[in-house]
Amino acid sequence: MTSLDLSPLATIPARQGSRRERRMMWRALAFVAPAALLMLAIYILPVLVLTGFSVTDYQLGALDWSVIGLGNFERAVSDPVFLRALVNTLIYAALVIPLGVGLALGIALLVHGTKRTRGLWEVAYFLPVTATLVAMATVWQFLLHPSLGPVNAAIRWLGFEPVAFLADPALLIPTMALMGIWQVLGFNMVLFLAGLTAIPKDLTEAARLDGAKSPVDRFLTVTWPMLGPTTMFVMVTTSISAFKVFEQVAVLTKGRQGSETLLYAIYLEGFEYAETGYAAALTLIFLALVLILSVGQTFKLDRKVHY
Amino acid sequence: MDLTRTLTATPALALHGVAKAFGGTPVLRGIDLDIREGEFLSLVGSSGCGKSTLLRIIAGLETQDRGTLEIAGRDVTDVDPSDRNLAMVFQSYALYPHMTVRENIATPLRMRRLPGAARLPLIGRLVPNQSDTRAGIDAAVREAAEVLQITPLLDRRPAQLSGGQRQRVALARALVRDPAAFLMDEPLSNLDAKLRAHMREELADLHARLGTTFVYVTHDQVEAMTMSNRIALMDAGEIAQLGTPSELYERPANLTVARFIGTPQMNVLPVEIAPGGTVMLFGRPTALAVRSAPGPATLGLRPEDLRLARTGWPAKVLRIEPHGADRYLTLELPGTGAGRLVLRQYAGAEVIPGDGQVHVDFAPERAHLFGADERRREVAQRAEQVA
Amino acid sequence: MARFVPHLVLALGACVMLLPFYCMGLTAIRAPSEIFDISLWPIPEDFSAGRNFAKVEERVPMGRFMLNGVIVCAGILIVQVATAVPAAYALAKLKFPGKALFLALVVGALCVPMQALALPLFVGLAKAQLLNTYFALMAPFFLSVFAIFLFRQSFRSYPDEIIEAARLDGFSEFDICWRLVLRGSLPSLSAFAIFSVVAHWNDLYWPMIVVRDTALAPPPLGMLYFSDAESGADYGALMAGATLVTAPMVLCFLLARRQFIAGITMTGVK
């Protein structure tokens, strides 16, 4: 009896509510639509197309093509140029990651200890981050010039043989890494400074009273463990940017003397030689490497919540 | 507590003329203070009075601009905090979030007993001949955890603990190494009211059990009154009064102390000292006299020292606030322009007339008189009491 | 003494960091004949800044490159903000079907570098006959998933009560989004703008792929053309060109240091 009476009363406001809710829903969809369409055009379709290309022998401009399955990937693992590019990129990363992170941490610790001069150091170390790397690579090319450059002049003045930074094939990747470290230091320093500022002062003071007399003890007891999440993050961003090294190669060598990096090899195959199918396969390998690093970063962001 | 020890000459901590300014603003203006071996001394005062700065100077976390500081007779002005052998409990507890409770408590001992190489992460375990030391540290940690009843929590991290549990861990980390003194910076202010009352009791017990010197900073006079042997009440960078809780309550040295100590606050009324020394309250002589020049002064009356009487000053009861055994009456004195008074009496006292018209009087032997300079004046009761 | 050691170390490091900038500026104002003078004395014997900068303009249209850079950066930023702000508002404050999926796509896309999408985007633009246009330079960056993510985080902290009160007061959702909620997130907006402009002003990879026409090259690509053409002969002019390309971002950084650092590093801090 009562339920019969109540049911129409109960449904009327619900229906009004759902109509209003539906109107809001359409508005929300209209808000999201441009971004969603762009997402489709810029991310989703290209990833699908890329995956499709990677199993074909398609060449841009060619009239016919065929599906060759994993042929492009088999070609990659036996392609000396690609393998050399992969090794070069790994060497580059192996230099840039430890030095770019370690030096940045050292600088951040020193800058964190200063008071009045802090702004000055921030400017000096961060300036390379804002500079256009292409232009600065040209400048480095001049600085490291065997006869004209100040760096070799200094080396000669110290009584050593000049170093052919940009001619000796063995030194090309380390020279590019030097520029990479130079540019990434300030970025990482600022991230570390933010991490250091977030450490409660109480903890450092408690450590002093607990007997951590030397700065090294305090660093190991408080600073280093508390910086853990920041360090992890800096490592990941530095390694992702190291895997994307491109400008130095484009300016300094154009891949000559076996100095290709991953991205430069992809650029050559895809855009210079129009080997679209093969370049797509190489791109997927590159993407897989970057995604492994990024997933590590997401995993780490979750852990940060614990602290 | 060993009473003979409290009488020995060398104080546990001695401060002479300690002064400190931050950016030109003086925070401490020359503090002289002897803290006795084994006593529980509270530094109490409103925020900004300098009590926390004083504690941080004792700890060595700040350096005084002037003055000296001695611990057990040794000048420690240039001694690093880690070498002062003081333990501090921070307001935020300052537990190391990446360490377990066990590691947190062990840290002060590891720092002191293990050589540098053995403290390094990972490879530290490889340093030989440390197993006895490590076993000793383990035993000390277990003992401290036992004292504070946190043994089941030893393998947790601070983030997994409640506020009260963190408080206990911070205490355990402080007492594990038998320091010369415990310094506590408002350690109970982050706890809820019930837990705070409970921890007050525990801290007092802990002090009685350990017999170590406690220096305790708080803005809560109840904490200071209930736990301390002595209180140093600070105001504007100076010690306004140093004494036992009952001395501060019974004989406040000035109006600041009188107002700070005691809840509800002491009632203050403007009075006039007549020629001859009689204290006049709103034109009527009181039972008090003072040897002092005529002029304005302030009369301080604790709520429990006011009483309703047949004679006295006419007053009107505005509100009756029951507090279980006691009740507080809020009164005003019509026509005087004075502020409201609070009177405290047994809940079962006489019935208040419906119109609230009463007379109020006070116990003259319990009245406090403060001169125009706000300092305490000694009063005498006049022989012939005016009815 | 111990107080000065950190400053000394920092000063030495800063000299190394700033040496390229110093040499760049110095060589740009020196005469070509002084190129063998390896001294770092700041005053050149023959002040040749005019000659060097004139040489740049004579060889390559540097002014045109800079203008291209401004057009591309501005176009990208405007579309990024126009698409990301409403999407972020809907994600933060509204309900719609597929919301969880869209958010997952945004977070997933954050991990995908632009370089991985360049090949299919290039093929698509080639098929559509759109290579060598401003549109081709800008299109891949029209959607910034980073902006959506950042604004969503920032919008979420905007109080729901104010939005509800605004709805009762007759504000449209468009007004609420652009006039109320965005105003509460202006620091995020300015930080993102700096991040976006710096990233696209300095980008080389994509312009190198889609532009073959010198007249469309943004500054980094123009710089590359110039340095390839000079092949190391006239360093005075080369450094003058590098100075021109680097100067806008460096000057902006010096003027708005705090916002710049916040903008470029917010990927890390947030």
Short mmCIF file of N, CA and C in Angstrom, two decimals, chain A residues 108-241:
data_model
loop_
_atom_site.label_atom_id
_atom_site.label_comp_id
_atom_site.label_asym_id
_atom_site.label_seq_id
_atom_site.Cartn_x
_atom_site.Cartn_y
_atom_site.Cartn_z
N ALA A 108 73.90 20.73 -5.62
CA ALA A 108 72.70 21.09 -4.86
C ALA A 108 73.02 21.14 -3.36
N LEU A 109 73.82 20.19 -2.87
CA LEU A 109 74.16 20.20 -1.44
C LEU A 109 74.95 21.46 -1.09
N LEU A 110 75.88 21.84 -1.97
CA LEU A 110 76.66 23.04 -1.71
C LEU A 110 75.77 24.28 -1.78
N VAL A 111 74.93 24.37 -2.81
CA VAL A 111 74.07 25.55 -2.97
C VAL A 111 73.09 25.63 -1.81
N HIS A 112 72.59 24.49 -1.36
CA HIS A 112 71.63 24.47 -0.25
C HIS A 112 72.24 25.06 1.02
N GLY A 113 73.55 24.91 1.15
CA GLY A 113 74.22 25.43 2.35
C GLY A 113 74.45 26.94 2.30
N THR A 114 74.34 27.54 1.12
CA THR A 114 74.57 28.98 1.04
C THR A 114 73.26 29.71 1.30
N LYS A 115 73.38 30.98 1.67
CA LYS A 115 72.16 31.74 1.92
C LYS A 115 72.01 32.87 0.93
N ARG A 116 72.90 33.87 1.07
CA ARG A 116 72.71 35.07 0.27
C ARG A 116 73.05 34.85 -1.21
N THR A 117 74.01 33.96 -1.48
CA THR A 117 74.47 33.80 -2.86
C THR A 117 73.66 32.75 -3.63
N ARG A 118 72.65 32.18 -3.01
CA ARG A 118 71.93 31.08 -3.62
C ARG A 118 71.37 31.41 -5.01
N GLY A 119 70.77 32.61 -5.14
CA GLY A 119 70.19 33.00 -6.42
C GLY A 119 71.24 33.04 -7.52
N LEU A 120 72.43 33.53 -7.17
CA LEU A 120 73.53 33.62 -8.13
C LEU A 120 73.88 32.23 -8.67
N TRP A 121 74.04 31.28 -7.78
CA TRP A 121 74.43 29.92 -8.22
C TRP A 121 73.31 29.28 -9.03
N GLU A 122 72.08 29.54 -8.62
CA GLU A 122 70.96 28.99 -9.39
C GLU A 122 71.01 29.47 -10.83
N VAL A 123 71.27 30.76 -11.01
CA VAL A 123 71.33 31.32 -12.37
C VAL A 123 72.48 30.67 -13.13
N ALA A 124 73.65 30.62 -12.52
CA ALA A 124 74.84 30.15 -13.23
C ALA A 124 74.66 28.70 -13.70
N TYR A 125 74.11 27.85 -12.83
CA TYR A 125 74.03 26.44 -13.18
C TYR A 125 72.79 26.13 -14.02
N PHE A 126 71.77 26.98 -13.91
CA PHE A 126 70.54 26.67 -14.65
C PHE A 126 70.56 27.26 -16.06
N LEU A 127 71.43 28.24 -16.29
CA LEU A 127 71.45 28.91 -17.59
C LEU A 127 71.54 27.93 -18.77
N PRO A 128 72.42 26.92 -18.74
CA PRO A 128 72.49 26.00 -19.89
C PRO A 128 71.18 25.28 -20.18
N VAL A 129 70.33 25.10 -19.15
CA VAL A 129 69.08 24.39 -19.38
C VAL A 129 68.19 25.17 -20.36
N THR A 130 68.22 26.50 -20.22
CA THR A 130 67.33 27.31 -21.06
C THR A 130 67.91 27.54 -22.45
N ALA A 131 69.22 27.33 -22.61
CA ALA A 131 69.86 27.68 -23.88
C ALA A 131 69.51 26.65 -24.96
N THR A 132 69.46 27.10 -26.19
CA THR A 132 69.16 26.23 -27.32
C THR A 132 70.35 25.30 -27.56
N LEU A 133 70.12 24.01 -27.46
CA LEU A 133 71.24 23.07 -27.50
C LEU A 133 71.95 23.09 -28.86
N VAL A 134 71.19 23.32 -29.92
CA VAL A 134 71.82 23.35 -31.25
C VAL A 134 72.87 24.45 -31.30
N ALA A 135 72.48 25.64 -30.83
CA ALA A 135 73.41 26.76 -30.85
C ALA A 135 74.59 26.49 -29.93
N MET A 136 74.30 25.91 -28.75
CA MET A 136 75.37 25.68 -27.79
C MET A 136 76.30 24.57 -28.27
N ALA A 137 75.75 23.61 -29.03
CA ALA A 137 76.63 22.58 -29.58
C ALA A 137 77.61 23.20 -30.55
N THR A 138 77.16 24.19 -31.31
CA THR A 138 78.06 24.90 -32.21
C THR A 138 79.15 25.61 -31.41
N VAL A 139 78.74 26.20 -30.28
CA VAL A 139 79.72 26.88 -29.44
C VAL A 139 80.74 25.88 -28.90
N TRP A 140 80.24 24.73 -28.44
CA TRP A 140 81.15 23.70 -27.91
C TRP A 140 82.12 23.24 -29.00
N GLN A 141 81.59 23.14 -30.23
CA GLN A 141 82.42 22.73 -31.35
C GLN A 141 83.61 23.68 -31.48
N PHE A 142 83.30 24.97 -31.29
CA PHE A 142 84.36 25.97 -31.36
C PHE A 142 85.30 25.85 -30.14
N LEU A 143 84.71 25.70 -28.97
CA LEU A 143 85.53 25.61 -27.75
C LEU A 143 86.51 24.44 -27.83
N LEU A 144 86.06 23.33 -28.45
CA LEU A 144 86.87 22.11 -28.46
C LEU A 144 87.69 22.00 -29.74
N HIS A 145 87.68 23.05 -30.56
CA HIS A 145 88.42 23.02 -31.82
C HIS A 145 89.91 22.73 -31.55
N PRO A 146 90.50 21.82 -32.33
CA PRO A 146 91.87 21.39 -32.03
C PRO A 146 92.88 22.54 -32.03
N SER A 147 92.73 23.53 -32.92
CA SER A 147 93.75 24.59 -32.94
C SER A 147 93.20 25.93 -32.44
N LEU A 148 91.91 26.22 -32.68
CA LEU A 148 91.37 27.53 -32.33
C LEU A 148 90.74 27.58 -30.94
N GLY A 149 90.32 26.43 -30.42
CA GLY A 149 89.50 26.43 -29.22
C GLY A 149 90.27 26.70 -27.94
N PRO A 150 89.67 27.41 -27.01
CA PRO A 150 90.31 27.70 -25.71
C PRO A 150 90.60 26.44 -24.90
N VAL A 151 89.79 25.40 -25.04
CA VAL A 151 90.01 24.21 -24.22
C VAL A 151 91.33 23.56 -24.58
N ASN A 152 91.56 23.39 -25.87
CA ASN A 152 92.83 22.80 -26.28
C ASN A 152 94.00 23.74 -26.03
N ALA A 153 93.73 25.04 -26.10
CA ALA A 153 94.79 25.99 -25.77
C ALA A 153 95.23 25.79 -24.33
N ALA A 154 94.23 25.59 -23.45
CA ALA A 154 94.55 25.35 -22.04
C ALA A 154 95.31 24.05 -21.88
N ILE A 155 94.91 23.02 -22.63
CA ILE A 155 95.60 21.73 -22.53
C ILE A 155 97.04 21.87 -23.00
N ARG A 156 97.24 22.62 -24.07
CA ARG A 156 98.61 22.83 -24.57
C ARG A 156 99.42 23.61 -23.55
N TRP A 157 98.78 24.61 -22.95
CA TRP A 157 99.47 25.46 -21.97
C TRP A 157 99.95 24.61 -20.79
N LEU A 158 99.16 23.59 -20.45
CA LEU A 158 99.54 22.70 -19.36
C LEU A 158 100.61 21.70 -19.79
N GLY A 159 100.96 21.74 -21.07
CA GLY A 159 102.05 20.90 -21.54
C GLY A 159 101.63 19.55 -22.10
N PHE A 160 100.35 19.39 -22.42
CA PHE A 160 99.90 18.12 -22.98
C PHE A 160 99.67 18.27 -24.48
N GLU A 161 99.51 17.12 -25.12
CA GLU A 161 99.16 17.11 -26.53
C GLU A 161 97.71 17.56 -26.66
N PRO A 162 97.37 18.36 -27.66
CA PRO A 162 95.96 18.72 -27.85
C PRO A 162 95.10 17.48 -28.10
N VAL A 163 93.87 17.53 -27.64
CA VAL A 163 92.96 16.39 -27.75
C VAL A 163 91.99 16.65 -28.91
N ALA A 164 91.88 15.67 -29.80
CA ALA A 164 90.97 15.84 -30.95
C ALA A 164 89.59 15.35 -30.56
N PHE A 165 88.91 16.19 -29.78
CA PHE A 165 87.61 15.78 -29.24
C PHE A 165 86.64 15.37 -30.34
N LEU A 166 86.68 16.10 -31.46
CA LEU A 166 85.65 15.91 -32.48
C LEU A 166 86.19 15.22 -33.72
N ALA A 167 87.40 14.68 -33.63
CA ALA A 167 87.93 13.95 -34.78
C ALA A 167 88.19 12.50 -34.41
N ASP A 168 88.61 12.26 -33.20
CA ASP A 168 88.90 10.89 -32.75
C ASP A 168 87.57 10.16 -32.53
N PRO A 169 87.28 9.11 -33.31
CA PRO A 169 85.99 8.41 -33.18
C PRO A 169 85.73 7.92 -31.75
N ALA A 170 86.79 7.55 -31.03
CA ALA A 170 86.59 7.03 -29.68
C ALA A 170 86.14 8.13 -28.72
N LEU A 171 86.41 9.39 -29.07
CA LEU A 171 86.07 10.48 -28.16
C LEU A 171 84.74 11.15 -28.51
N LEU A 172 84.15 10.77 -29.65
CA LEU A 172 82.95 11.49 -30.09
C LEU A 172 81.81 11.37 -29.08
N ILE A 173 81.49 10.13 -28.69
CA ILE A 173 80.37 9.95 -27.77
C ILE A 173 80.66 10.59 -26.42
N PRO A 174 81.86 10.38 -25.83
CA PRO A 174 82.14 11.09 -24.57
C PRO A 174 82.04 12.61 -24.71
N THR A 175 82.46 13.17 -25.85
CA THR A 175 82.34 14.62 -26.03
C THR A 175 80.88 15.05 -26.04
N MET A 176 80.06 14.26 -26.74
CA MET A 176 78.62 14.57 -26.75
C MET A 176 78.04 14.43 -25.34
N ALA A 177 78.51 13.44 -24.60
CA ALA A 177 78.04 13.24 -23.23
C ALA A 177 78.41 14.43 -22.36
N LEU A 178 79.61 14.98 -22.62
CA LEU A 178 80.04 16.17 -21.87
C LEU A 178 79.03 17.30 -22.04
N MET A 179 78.60 17.51 -23.29
CA MET A 179 77.59 18.56 -23.54
C MET A 179 76.26 18.21 -22.88
N GLY A 180 75.91 16.93 -22.94
CA GLY A 180 74.66 16.50 -22.32
C GLY A 180 74.68 16.74 -20.81
N ILE A 181 75.81 16.41 -20.18
CA ILE A 181 75.93 16.63 -18.73
C ILE A 181 75.85 18.13 -18.44
N TRP A 182 76.58 18.90 -19.25
CA TRP A 182 76.60 20.36 -19.07
C TRP A 182 75.18 20.91 -19.10
N GLN A 183 74.36 20.38 -20.00
CA GLN A 183 73.02 20.94 -20.10
C GLN A 183 72.08 20.43 -19.00
N VAL A 184 72.24 19.17 -18.55
CA VAL A 184 71.26 18.59 -17.64
C VAL A 184 71.54 18.93 -16.16
N LEU A 185 72.77 19.36 -15.88
CA LEU A 185 73.17 19.60 -14.48
C LEU A 185 72.22 20.54 -13.74
N GLY A 186 71.94 21.68 -14.36
CA GLY A 186 71.13 22.69 -13.67
C GLY A 186 69.72 22.20 -13.40
N PHE A 187 69.17 21.50 -14.36
CA PHE A 187 67.83 20.92 -14.20
C PHE A 187 67.80 19.99 -12.99
N ASN A 188 68.75 19.05 -12.97
CA ASN A 188 68.79 18.10 -11.86
C ASN A 188 69.09 18.79 -10.53
N MET A 189 69.95 19.81 -10.59
CA MET A 189 70.28 20.54 -9.36
C MET A 189 69.02 21.14 -8.75
N VAL A 190 68.19 21.75 -9.60
CA VAL A 190 66.97 22.38 -9.08
C VAL A 190 66.03 21.33 -8.47
N LEU A 191 65.95 20.16 -9.11
CA LEU A 191 65.10 19.10 -8.54
C LEU A 191 65.65 18.67 -7.17
N PHE A 192 66.97 18.51 -7.08
CA PHE A 192 67.56 18.12 -5.79
C PHE A 192 67.35 19.21 -4.75
N LEU A 193 67.47 20.48 -5.16
CA LEU A 193 67.27 21.57 -4.20
C LEU A 193 65.85 21.52 -3.64
N ALA A 194 64.88 21.25 -4.53
CA ALA A 194 63.50 21.14 -4.06
C ALA A 194 63.39 19.99 -3.06
N GLY A 195 64.05 18.87 -3.36
CA GLY A 195 64.02 17.73 -2.44
C GLY A 195 64.67 18.06 -1.11
N LEU A 196 65.79 18.78 -1.17
CA LEU A 196 66.50 19.14 0.07
C LEU A 196 65.67 20.08 0.92
N THR A 197 65.01 21.04 0.26
CA THR A 197 64.19 22.01 1.01
C THR A 197 63.04 21.30 1.72
N ALA A 198 62.58 20.18 1.13
CA ALA A 198 61.43 19.49 1.71
C ALA A 198 61.80 18.64 2.92
N ILE A 199 63.09 18.47 3.19
CA ILE A 199 63.47 17.67 4.37
C ILE A 199 63.26 18.52 5.62
N PRO A 200 62.45 18.04 6.58
CA PRO A 200 62.20 18.86 7.78
C PRO A 200 63.50 19.16 8.53
N LYS A 201 63.64 20.42 8.96
CA LYS A 201 64.85 20.83 9.67
C LYS A 201 65.01 20.03 10.97
N ASP A 202 63.86 19.69 11.58
CA ASP A 202 63.88 18.92 12.83
C ASP A 202 64.71 17.65 12.70
N LEU A 203 64.60 16.98 11.54
CA LEU A 203 65.28 15.70 11.39
C LEU A 203 66.79 15.87 11.45
N THR A 204 67.29 16.90 10.75
CA THR A 204 68.73 17.14 10.77
C THR A 204 69.18 17.51 12.18
N GLU A 205 68.36 18.31 12.86
CA GLU A 205 68.73 18.70 14.23
C GLU A 205 68.69 17.50 15.17
N ALA A 206 67.67 16.65 14.99
CA ALA A 206 67.61 15.44 15.82
C ALA A 206 68.84 14.60 15.59
N ALA A 207 69.29 14.50 14.33
CA ALA A 207 70.47 13.71 14.03
C ALA A 207 71.70 14.30 14.71
N ARG A 208 71.78 15.63 14.77
CA ARG A 208 72.93 16.26 15.44
C ARG A 208 72.94 15.87 16.92
N LEU A 209 71.76 15.94 17.56
CA LEU A 209 71.71 15.59 18.97
C LEU A 209 71.94 14.10 19.18
N ASP A 210 71.55 13.30 18.18
CA ASP A 210 71.76 11.86 18.30
C ASP A 210 73.22 11.49 18.08
N GLY A 211 74.06 12.47 17.80
CA GLY A 211 75.48 12.18 17.71
C GLY A 211 76.05 12.20 16.31
N ALA A 212 75.24 12.58 15.31
CA ALA A 212 75.77 12.66 13.95
C ALA A 212 76.55 13.97 13.84
N LYS A 213 77.83 13.90 14.19
CA LYS A 213 78.61 15.12 14.32
C LYS A 213 79.08 15.63 12.97
N SER A 214 79.59 14.72 12.14
CA SER A 214 80.16 15.17 10.88
C SER A 214 79.04 15.31 9.83
N PRO A 215 79.25 16.20 8.86
CA PRO A 215 78.25 16.35 7.78
C PRO A 215 78.02 15.03 7.05
N VAL A 216 79.07 14.19 6.95
CA VAL A 216 78.91 12.91 6.26
C VAL A 216 77.90 12.04 7.00
N ASP A 217 78.02 12.00 8.33
CA ASP A 217 77.07 11.22 9.13
C ASP A 217 75.65 11.72 8.94
N ARG A 218 75.50 13.05 8.97
CA ARG A 218 74.15 13.59 8.82
C ARG A 218 73.61 13.30 7.44
N PHE A 219 74.50 13.35 6.43
CA PHE A 219 74.06 13.05 5.06
C PHE A 219 73.57 11.61 4.98
N LEU A 220 74.33 10.68 5.58
CA LEU A 220 73.96 9.27 5.47
C LEU A 220 72.75 8.93 6.33
N THR A 221 72.59 9.63 7.46
CA THR A 221 71.48 9.31 8.36
C THR A 221 70.17 9.92 7.88
N VAL A 222 70.23 11.15 7.44
CA VAL A 222 68.98 11.86 7.12
C VAL A 222 68.87 12.20 5.63
N THR A 223 69.84 12.97 5.13
CA THR A 223 69.67 13.58 3.81
C THR A 223 69.49 12.54 2.71
N TRP A 224 70.44 11.59 2.64
CA TRP A 224 70.42 10.63 1.53
C TRP A 224 69.15 9.78 1.54
N PRO A 225 68.78 9.18 2.69
CA PRO A 225 67.52 8.40 2.66
C PRO A 225 66.30 9.26 2.34
N MET A 226 66.28 10.49 2.87
CA MET A 226 65.11 11.34 2.62
C MET A 226 65.06 11.81 1.17
N LEU A 227 66.22 11.85 0.51
CA LEU A 227 66.25 12.26 -0.90
C LEU A 227 65.93 11.08 -1.83
N GLY A 228 65.76 9.90 -1.28
CA GLY A 228 65.55 8.70 -2.09
C GLY A 228 64.57 8.89 -3.24
N PRO A 229 63.34 9.32 -2.96
CA PRO A 229 62.38 9.49 -4.05
C PRO A 229 62.85 10.49 -5.10
N THR A 230 63.43 11.63 -4.64
CA THR A 230 63.92 12.63 -5.59
C THR A 230 65.01 12.02 -6.48
N THR A 231 65.96 11.31 -5.85
CA THR A 231 67.06 10.73 -6.62
C THR A 231 66.53 9.78 -7.68
N MET A 232 65.59 8.97 -7.28
CA MET A 232 64.98 8.02 -8.21
C MET A 232 64.38 8.77 -9.40
N PHE A 233 63.65 9.82 -9.09
CA PHE A 233 62.99 10.59 -10.15
C PHE A 233 64.02 11.23 -11.08
N VAL A 234 65.06 11.81 -10.49
CA VAL A 234 66.09 12.48 -11.29
C VAL A 234 66.78 11.45 -12.19
N MET A 235 67.05 10.26 -11.65
CA MET A 235 67.69 9.21 -12.45
C MET A 235 66.82 8.88 -13.67
N VAL A 236 65.52 8.73 -13.43
CA VAL A 236 64.63 8.31 -14.53
C VAL A 236 64.54 9.41 -15.59
N THR A 237 64.31 10.66 -15.16
CA THR A 237 64.20 11.72 -16.18
C THR A 237 65.52 11.88 -16.92
N THR A 238 66.64 11.77 -16.20
CA THR A 238 67.92 11.91 -16.88
C THR A 238 68.12 10.78 -17.89
N SER A 239 67.75 9.55 -17.51
CA SER A 239 67.97 8.46 -18.46
C SER A 239 67.04 8.59 -19.66
N ILE A 240 65.78 9.02 -19.44
CA ILE A 240 64.90 9.20 -20.60
C ILE A 240 65.49 10.24 -21.55
N SER A 241 65.94 11.37 -20.99
CA SER A 241 66.48 12.39 -21.89
C SER A 241 67.79 11.92 -22.52
#
